Tab-separated table of C-alpha atoms in Angstrom:
chain	number	residue	atom	x	y	z
B	17	MET	CA	0.000	0.000	0.000
B	18	ARG	CA	2.725	2.422	1.040
B	19	PHE	CA	4.563	1.546	-2.111
B	20	LEU	CA	1.550	2.553	-4.217
B	21	ASP	CA	1.051	5.752	-2.242
B	22	PHE	CA	4.603	6.724	-3.026
B	23	PHE	CA	3.774	6.764	-6.716
B	24	ARG	CA	0.418	8.387	-6.233
B	25	ASN	CA	1.819	11.352	-4.348
B	26	ASN	CA	4.607	11.960	-6.757
B	27	ARG	CA	2.623	11.903	-9.935
B	28	LYS	CA	-0.038	14.288	-11.020
B	29	THR	CA	-3.269	12.398	-11.489
B	30	THR	CA	-4.826	12.522	-14.939
B	31	ALA	CA	-7.829	14.315	-13.422
B	32	THR	CA	-5.538	17.146	-12.290
B	33	VAL	CA	-3.966	17.316	-15.742
B	34	ALA	CA	-7.441	17.422	-17.301
B	35	LYS	CA	-8.529	20.243	-15.031
B	36	GLU	CA	-5.453	22.341	-15.766
B	37	ARG	CA	-5.758	21.825	-19.511
B	38	LEU	CA	-9.430	22.749	-19.416
B	39	GLN	CA	-8.850	25.883	-17.378
B	40	ILE	CA	-6.337	27.123	-19.936
B	41	ILE	CA	-8.324	26.321	-23.078
B	42	VAL	CA	-11.625	27.542	-21.668
B	43	ALA	CA	-10.085	30.834	-20.553
B	44	ARG	CA	-8.590	31.326	-24.012
B	45	GLU	CA	-11.813	30.528	-25.804
B	46	ARG	CA	-13.784	32.849	-23.555
B	47	THR	CA	-11.649	35.846	-24.515
B	48	THR	CA	-12.336	35.351	-28.221
B	49	ARG	CA	-15.972	34.288	-27.718
B	50	ASN	CA	-17.563	37.689	-27.359
B	51	GLY	CA	-15.418	39.403	-29.957
B	52	PRO	CA	-16.523	39.957	-33.542
B	53	ASP	CA	-15.852	37.201	-36.068
B	54	TYR	CA	-13.275	39.263	-37.983
B	55	LEU	CA	-10.779	39.447	-35.104
B	56	PRO	CA	-8.804	36.265	-35.871
B	57	MET	CA	-8.580	37.193	-39.574
B	58	MET	CA	-7.538	40.738	-38.812
B	59	LYS	CA	-4.844	39.373	-36.533
B	60	GLU	CA	-3.507	37.154	-39.316
B	61	GLU	CA	-3.375	40.061	-41.771
B	62	LEU	CA	-1.727	42.348	-39.249
B	63	LEU	CA	0.926	39.712	-38.725
B	64	LEU	CA	1.562	39.624	-42.473
B	65	VAL	CA	1.881	43.415	-42.651
B	66	VAL	CA	4.302	43.523	-39.729
B	67	ARG	CA	6.335	40.761	-41.334
B	68	LYS	CA	6.836	42.835	-44.463
B	69	TYR	CA	9.137	44.967	-42.366
B	70	ILE	CA	10.178	42.997	-39.303
B	71	GLN	CA	10.521	39.263	-38.809
B	72	VAL	CA	8.392	38.460	-35.776
B	73	GLU	CA	7.177	35.205	-34.321
B	74	ASP	CA	3.685	33.784	-34.788
B	75	GLY	CA	2.451	34.855	-31.380
B	76	ALA	CA	3.946	38.356	-31.591
B	77	VAL	CA	0.708	40.101	-32.497
B	78	LYS	CA	-1.929	40.216	-29.781
B	79	VAL	CA	-5.326	41.740	-30.485
B	80	GLN	CA	-7.788	42.359	-27.698
B	81	LEU	CA	-11.173	43.995	-27.679
B	82	ASP	CA	-12.264	45.475	-24.358
B	83	LYS	CA	-15.254	47.441	-23.226
B	84	GLU	CA	-14.807	50.429	-20.965
B	85	GLY	CA	-18.191	51.853	-20.240
B	86	ASP	CA	-19.725	52.846	-23.559
B	87	CYS	CA	-16.330	52.870	-25.224
B	88	GLU	CA	-14.908	49.867	-27.059
B	89	VAL	CA	-11.136	49.675	-27.013
B	90	LEU	CA	-9.162	47.688	-29.562
B	91	GLU	CA	-5.806	46.960	-28.066
B	92	LEU	CA	-2.995	45.967	-30.388
B	93	ASN	CA	0.189	44.610	-28.935
B	94	ILE	CA	3.137	43.706	-31.127
B	95	THR	CA	6.184	42.198	-29.505
B	96	LEU	CA	9.341	43.032	-31.437
B	97	PRO	CA	12.357	40.737	-31.435
B	98	ASP	CA	15.418	41.851	-29.452
B	99	GLU	CA	17.388	42.838	-32.536
B	100	PRO	CA	15.011	43.812	-35.284
B	101	THR	CA	16.220	42.571	-38.642
B	102	ALA	CA	14.889	44.474	-41.597
B	103	SER	CA	13.926	42.353	-44.537
B	104	SER	CA	13.974	43.668	-48.052
M	24	MET	CA	-47.291	31.112	-18.578
M	25	ALA	CA	-45.291	28.066	-19.587
M	26	GLU	CA	-41.634	27.699	-18.715
M	27	VAL	CA	-39.406	26.635	-21.623
M	28	ILE	CA	-36.447	24.450	-20.600
M	29	VAL	CA	-33.781	23.419	-23.117
M	30	ILE	CA	-31.710	20.301	-22.481
M	31	THR	CA	-28.431	20.941	-24.267
M	32	SER	CA	-24.732	20.000	-24.220
M	33	GLY	CA	-22.889	20.672	-27.457
M	34	LYS	CA	-21.267	17.251	-27.421
M	35	GLY	CA	-23.242	14.194	-28.491
M	36	GLY	CA	-23.819	11.065	-26.458
M	37	VAL	CA	-23.637	12.683	-23.033
M	38	GLY	CA	-27.258	11.979	-22.098
M	39	LYS	CA	-29.407	14.811	-23.456
M	40	THR	CA	-32.304	12.628	-24.573
M	41	THR	CA	-32.116	10.447	-21.447
M	42	THR	CA	-32.237	13.654	-19.402
M	43	SER	CA	-35.075	15.191	-21.448
M	44	ALA	CA	-37.158	12.045	-20.966
M	45	ALA	CA	-36.351	11.859	-17.250
M	46	ILE	CA	-36.935	15.529	-16.432
M	47	GLY	CA	-40.065	15.753	-18.586
M	48	THR	CA	-41.502	12.650	-16.928
M	49	GLY	CA	-40.464	13.894	-13.486
M	50	LEU	CA	-42.210	17.246	-13.945
M	51	ALA	CA	-45.395	15.514	-15.146
M	52	MET	CA	-45.288	13.138	-12.167
M	53	ARG	CA	-45.368	16.191	-9.894
M	54	GLY	CA	-48.581	17.251	-11.579
M	55	TYR	CA	-47.269	19.795	-14.075
M	56	LYS	CA	-48.609	19.449	-17.578
M	57	THR	CA	-45.441	18.855	-19.582
M	58	VAL	CA	-44.509	18.372	-23.230
M	59	VAL	CA	-41.113	17.162	-24.415
M	60	ILE	CA	-40.166	18.307	-27.927
M	61	ASP	CA	-37.553	16.458	-29.963
M	62	PHE	CA	-35.537	19.035	-31.942
M	63	ASP	CA	-33.244	16.440	-33.515
M	64	VAL	CA	-34.862	16.526	-36.949
M	65	GLY	CA	-33.610	13.675	-39.102
M	66	LEU	CA	-32.291	11.687	-36.148
M	67	ARG	CA	-35.267	11.370	-33.832
M	68	ASN	CA	-34.719	9.235	-30.763
M	69	LEU	CA	-36.799	10.704	-27.969
M	70	ASP	CA	-39.734	8.538	-29.099
M	71	LEU	CA	-37.627	5.387	-28.589
M	72	ILE	CA	-36.311	6.453	-25.189
M	73	MET	CA	-39.863	7.264	-24.074
M	74	GLY	CA	-41.296	4.106	-25.597
M	75	CYS	CA	-43.810	5.669	-27.986
M	76	GLU	CA	-42.045	5.070	-31.315
M	77	ARG	CA	-44.894	3.052	-32.758
M	78	ARG	CA	-47.457	5.748	-32.027
M	79	VAL	CA	-45.823	8.511	-34.098
M	80	VAL	CA	-48.155	9.656	-36.870
M	81	TYR	CA	-47.423	13.342	-37.394
M	82	ASP	CA	-44.377	15.233	-36.165
M	83	PHE	CA	-42.929	18.641	-35.279
M	84	VAL	CA	-42.150	19.542	-38.901
M	85	ASN	CA	-45.699	18.603	-39.991
M	86	VAL	CA	-47.044	21.093	-37.434
M	87	ILE	CA	-44.612	23.816	-38.484
M	88	ARG	CA	-45.646	23.347	-42.122
M	89	ASN	CA	-49.349	23.299	-41.222
M	90	GLU	CA	-49.689	19.754	-42.552
M	91	ALA	CA	-51.126	18.642	-39.230
M	92	ASN	CA	-52.366	20.397	-36.120
M	93	LEU	CA	-50.817	20.081	-32.668
M	94	ASN	CA	-53.446	17.724	-31.288
M	95	GLN	CA	-52.794	15.261	-34.096
M	96	SER	CA	-49.044	15.315	-33.463
M	97	LEU	CA	-48.843	15.256	-29.674
M	98	ILE	CA	-48.456	11.771	-28.221
M	99	ARG	CA	-49.970	11.263	-24.789
M	100	ASP	CA	-47.791	9.146	-22.506
M	101	LYS	CA	-49.488	5.947	-21.352
M	102	ARG	CA	-47.794	5.762	-17.954
M	103	VAL	CA	-47.830	9.317	-16.659
M	104	GLU	CA	-50.791	11.638	-16.832
M	105	ASP	CA	-50.087	15.171	-18.084
M	106	LEU	CA	-47.055	14.016	-20.108
M	107	PHE	CA	-46.898	14.558	-23.876
M	108	ILE	CA	-44.278	14.053	-26.567
M	109	LEU	CA	-43.860	16.013	-29.790
M	110	PRO	CA	-41.638	13.826	-31.977
M	111	ALA	CA	-39.106	15.090	-34.499
M	112	SER	CA	-39.426	14.345	-38.175
M	113	GLN	CA	-37.362	11.401	-39.323
M	114	THR	CA	-37.197	12.101	-43.023
M	115	ARG	CA	-36.403	15.765	-43.491
M	116	ASP	CA	-33.218	17.597	-42.718
M	117	LYS	CA	-32.669	20.128	-39.935
M	118	ASP	CA	-33.012	23.155	-42.203
M	119	THR	CA	-36.779	22.731	-42.366
M	120	LEU	CA	-37.038	24.276	-38.889
M	121	ASP	CA	-37.658	27.995	-39.179
M	122	ILE	CA	-37.739	30.407	-36.291
M	123	GLU	CA	-41.253	31.731	-36.950
M	124	GLY	CA	-42.624	28.197	-37.192
M	125	VAL	CA	-40.936	27.093	-33.971
M	126	GLU	CA	-42.177	30.224	-32.220
M	127	ARG	CA	-45.740	29.597	-33.366
M	128	VAL	CA	-45.679	26.011	-32.051
M	129	ILE	CA	-44.118	27.023	-28.721
M	130	ASN	CA	-46.626	29.841	-28.240
M	131	GLN	CA	-49.468	27.483	-28.964
M	132	LEU	CA	-48.114	24.890	-26.511
M	133	ALA	CA	-47.581	27.598	-23.897
M	134	GLU	CA	-51.340	28.177	-23.789
M	135	SER	CA	-52.051	24.799	-22.225
M	136	PHE	CA	-48.765	23.459	-20.801
M	137	ASP	CA	-46.804	24.329	-17.644
M	138	TYR	CA	-43.446	23.101	-18.914
M	139	ILE	CA	-42.041	22.789	-22.432
M	140	VAL	CA	-38.876	20.668	-22.432
M	141	CYS	CA	-36.778	21.042	-25.594
M	142	ASP	CA	-34.446	18.118	-26.341
M	143	SER	CA	-31.600	19.709	-28.322
M	144	PRO	CA	-29.588	17.867	-30.959
M	145	ALA	CA	-25.808	17.713	-30.545
M	146	GLY	CA	-23.596	20.314	-32.190
M	147	ILE	CA	-24.087	24.051	-32.604
M	148	GLU	CA	-26.007	23.944	-35.879
M	149	ARG	CA	-29.488	25.137	-36.672
M	150	GLY	CA	-31.348	22.455	-34.679
M	151	ALA	CA	-29.430	23.209	-31.486
M	152	PHE	CA	-29.895	26.942	-32.041
M	153	MET	CA	-33.672	26.528	-32.507
M	154	ALA	CA	-33.937	24.371	-29.389
M	155	MET	CA	-32.275	27.013	-27.195
M	156	TYR	CA	-33.620	30.195	-28.795
M	157	PHE	CA	-36.885	30.456	-26.818
M	158	ALA	CA	-35.542	28.978	-23.563
M	159	ASP	CA	-36.162	30.453	-20.121
M	160	GLN	CA	-33.935	27.868	-18.483
M	161	ALA	CA	-31.160	25.605	-19.750
M	162	VAL	CA	-29.942	22.299	-18.392
M	163	VAL	CA	-26.373	21.807	-19.649
M	164	VAL	CA	-25.678	18.069	-19.622
M	165	THR	CA	-21.976	17.394	-19.104
M	166	ASN	CA	-19.826	14.291	-18.635
M	167	PRO	CA	-16.753	14.575	-16.389
M	168	GLU	CA	-14.491	14.450	-19.417
M	169	VAL	CA	-12.448	17.145	-21.203
M	170	SER	CA	-14.245	17.378	-24.554
M	171	SER	CA	-17.680	17.444	-22.961
M	172	VAL	CA	-16.716	20.190	-20.491
M	173	ARG	CA	-15.189	22.318	-23.248
M	174	ASP	CA	-18.285	21.936	-25.445
M	175	SER	CA	-20.525	22.811	-22.506
M	176	ASP	CA	-18.590	26.023	-22.025
M	177	ARG	CA	-19.108	26.827	-25.694
M	178	ILE	CA	-22.849	26.226	-25.310
M	179	LEU	CA	-22.920	28.547	-22.287
M	180	GLY	CA	-21.455	31.244	-24.532
M	181	LEU	CA	-24.240	30.707	-27.062
M	182	LEU	CA	-26.925	30.744	-24.358
M	183	ALA	CA	-25.622	34.129	-23.275
M	184	SER	CA	-25.705	35.615	-26.773
M	185	LYS	CA	-27.867	33.687	-29.242
M	186	THR	CA	-31.154	33.318	-27.379
M	187	ARG	CA	-34.180	35.553	-27.558
M	188	ARG	CA	-33.689	36.589	-23.944
M	189	ALA	CA	-30.148	37.702	-24.804
M	190	GLU	CA	-31.234	39.502	-27.981
M	191	GLU	CA	-34.016	41.358	-26.220
M	192	GLY	CA	-31.751	42.232	-23.309
M	193	ARG	CA	-34.059	40.505	-20.838
M	194	GLU	CA	-32.991	38.546	-17.768
M	195	PRO	CA	-30.555	35.893	-19.064
M	196	VAL	CA	-31.457	32.227	-19.506
M	197	LYS	CA	-31.201	30.461	-16.127
M	198	GLU	CA	-28.397	27.926	-16.467
M	199	HIS	CA	-28.101	24.585	-14.652
M	200	LEU	CA	-25.255	22.083	-14.703
M	201	LEU	CA	-26.208	18.407	-14.802
M	202	LEU	CA	-23.204	16.128	-14.462
M	203	THR	CA	-23.962	12.673	-15.844
M	204	ARG	CA	-22.126	9.315	-15.918
M	205	TYR	CA	-20.307	10.232	-12.721
M	206	GLU	CA	-18.118	7.594	-11.066
M	207	PRO	CA	-17.105	8.589	-7.504
M	208	ALA	CA	-14.682	5.644	-7.228
M	209	ARG	CA	-12.703	6.851	-10.236
M	210	VAL	CA	-12.795	10.438	-8.975
M	211	GLU	CA	-11.299	9.243	-5.688
M	212	LYS	CA	-8.469	7.576	-7.606
M	213	GLY	CA	-7.777	10.752	-9.565
M	214	GLU	CA	-8.919	9.187	-12.826
M	215	MET	CA	-11.915	11.437	-13.380
M	216	LEU	CA	-12.724	15.128	-12.998
M	217	SER	CA	-14.657	15.759	-9.786
M	218	VAL	CA	-17.967	17.620	-9.403
M	219	ASP	CA	-16.058	20.533	-7.894
M	220	ASP	CA	-13.576	20.601	-10.789
M	221	VAL	CA	-16.359	20.851	-13.374
M	222	LYS	CA	-18.301	23.373	-11.282
M	223	GLU	CA	-15.197	25.523	-10.953
M	224	ILE	CA	-14.503	25.508	-14.697
M	225	LEU	CA	-18.059	26.093	-15.938
M	226	ALA	CA	-19.089	28.339	-13.026
M	227	ILE	CA	-22.827	27.639	-13.114
M	228	PRO	CA	-25.098	26.234	-10.373
M	229	LEU	CA	-25.251	22.446	-10.035
M	230	LEU	CA	-28.667	20.910	-10.682
M	231	GLY	CA	-27.619	17.331	-10.068
M	232	VAL	CA	-25.089	14.551	-10.382
M	233	ILE	CA	-26.267	11.377	-12.108
M	234	PRO	CA	-24.083	8.383	-11.251
M	235	GLU	CA	-22.927	6.005	-13.978
M	236	SER	CA	-25.492	3.234	-13.904
M	237	LYS	CA	-26.311	0.062	-15.781
M	238	ASP	CA	-29.978	0.868	-15.237
M	239	VAL	CA	-29.860	3.675	-17.823
M	240	LEU	CA	-29.229	1.254	-20.699
M	241	GLN	CA	-31.864	-1.102	-19.334
M	242	ALA	CA	-34.362	1.752	-19.199
M	243	SER	CA	-33.635	2.762	-22.782
M	244	ASN	CA	-33.877	-0.883	-23.880
M	245	ALA	CA	-37.367	-0.945	-22.422
M	246	GLY	CA	-38.376	2.534	-23.619
M	247	SER	CA	-39.095	3.642	-20.077
M	248	PRO	CA	-37.615	6.922	-18.756
M	249	ILE	CA	-34.986	6.163	-16.084
M	250	ILE	CA	-36.789	8.325	-13.525
M	251	LEU	CA	-39.555	5.690	-13.394
M	252	ALA	CA	-36.987	3.199	-12.034
M	253	SER	CA	-37.401	4.497	-8.495
M	254	GLU	CA	-35.086	1.886	-6.949
M	255	SER	CA	-32.201	2.879	-9.262
M	256	ASP	CA	-29.655	5.423	-8.003
M	257	ALA	CA	-29.677	7.163	-11.398
M	258	GLY	CA	-33.472	7.379	-11.244
M	259	GLN	CA	-33.322	8.814	-7.737
M	260	ALA	CA	-30.654	11.307	-8.784
M	261	TYR	CA	-32.967	12.524	-11.555
M	262	GLU	CA	-35.824	12.838	-9.055
M	263	ASP	CA	-33.599	15.042	-6.907
M	264	ALA	CA	-32.693	17.112	-9.963
M	265	VAL	CA	-36.381	17.672	-10.764
M	266	SER	CA	-36.994	18.741	-7.151
M	267	ARG	CA	-34.159	21.266	-7.400
M	268	LEU	CA	-35.515	22.527	-10.712
M	269	LEU	CA	-38.747	23.217	-8.838
M	270	GLY	CA	-36.870	25.192	-6.221
M	271	GLU	CA	-36.202	22.623	-3.488
M	272	ASP	CA	-32.836	22.683	-1.756
M	273	LEU	CA	-31.517	19.116	-1.482
M	274	VAL	CA	-28.122	17.709	-0.534
M	275	HIS	CA	-26.373	16.095	-3.522
M	276	ARG	CA	-26.342	12.314	-3.290
M	277	PHE	CA	-24.190	9.766	-5.122
M	278	VAL	CA	-21.120	12.027	-5.212
M	279	GLU	CA	-19.093	10.046	-2.661
M	280	VAL	CA	-17.911	6.447	-2.827
M	281	GLU	CA	-20.411	4.273	-1.021
M	282	LYS	CA	-18.657	2.772	1.960
M	283	LYS	CA	-19.044	-0.995	1.897
M	284	GLY	CA	-19.927	-1.830	5.484
M	285	PHE	CA	-20.683	-5.255	6.843
M	286	PHE	CA	-24.409	-4.881	6.328
M	287	ASN	CA	-24.042	-3.706	2.757
M	288	LYS	CA	-21.970	-6.776	1.958
M	289	PHE	CA	-24.555	-8.933	3.610
M	290	ARG	CA	-27.261	-7.358	1.461
M	291	LEU	CA	-25.254	-8.053	-1.665
M	292	PHE	CA	-25.223	-11.745	-0.847
M	293	ARG	CA	-28.943	-11.846	-0.426
M	294	SER	CA	-29.923	-10.085	-3.595
């Protein structure tokens, strides 16, 4: 019994793994849920435009739509690489 | 005024039709005049689960298209008074449901019924959308399993935006979580998400926990809603869920592993 407990305490149970995975994916899907349908496409195009000038990674462009009172705020966040390399 | 309850889930095979049959039957047993509508056009199954498949003459789509009136299409349950079934059409595809037609049928039913239970098809297509659109309350049927929980969360998003209550800016659809096929022994071993895990992720009130039970298949084999099996733990769990739906505050049963005491073992030998 003690032998089994040793393993049990050291390993994450699959239920714990499931819960953590769900919390992450559900949180991500909730942020895009209420946004307009064009957001993901706009993000893709913005990434292409940025890449015409600077080589950035796939996740470098973050688009977020927030509501502040009656005002809707579109927040655009582009992470530049440490040493920007201009491409022709 | 009738209360419209949608039984929905997103994912298929989690127990929507079993739940629709059980909750509909349970409400009628408490004396509320109840109709259960099958929205799964093309893949009707509620009639089989409720044991009235051989009595279907006209269906939901016939009523929407004015090919039959409601009284011709409603099937009166033979076991429970005040319980009626409106079967889905088997031959036509889901696109034959139109919002005006569904509204007309629901309004007409609302004149004489206390509860209208809408059995949603799986997915997030037209049929599922129609089933939830007029809902006042929603029972989100979820299995303690990753894909089911994720789909339930997606459905909750739709309930908050794609229903008439949402569009008209009225009080939102009242949401209930119904966790089905729950196995406390596996939860204890860390093999299955617990009630609290699912509650924490979906963040809606818990209507009930239905334990995994062999009786559910037996009930569907016989075409008898599981809630009529009053000695079955799944049947009792559904009875509790119906009580909670009606506003009673009950402690959740069947969420802990049943401790096998001496007397329980003794009983096992005798049965």
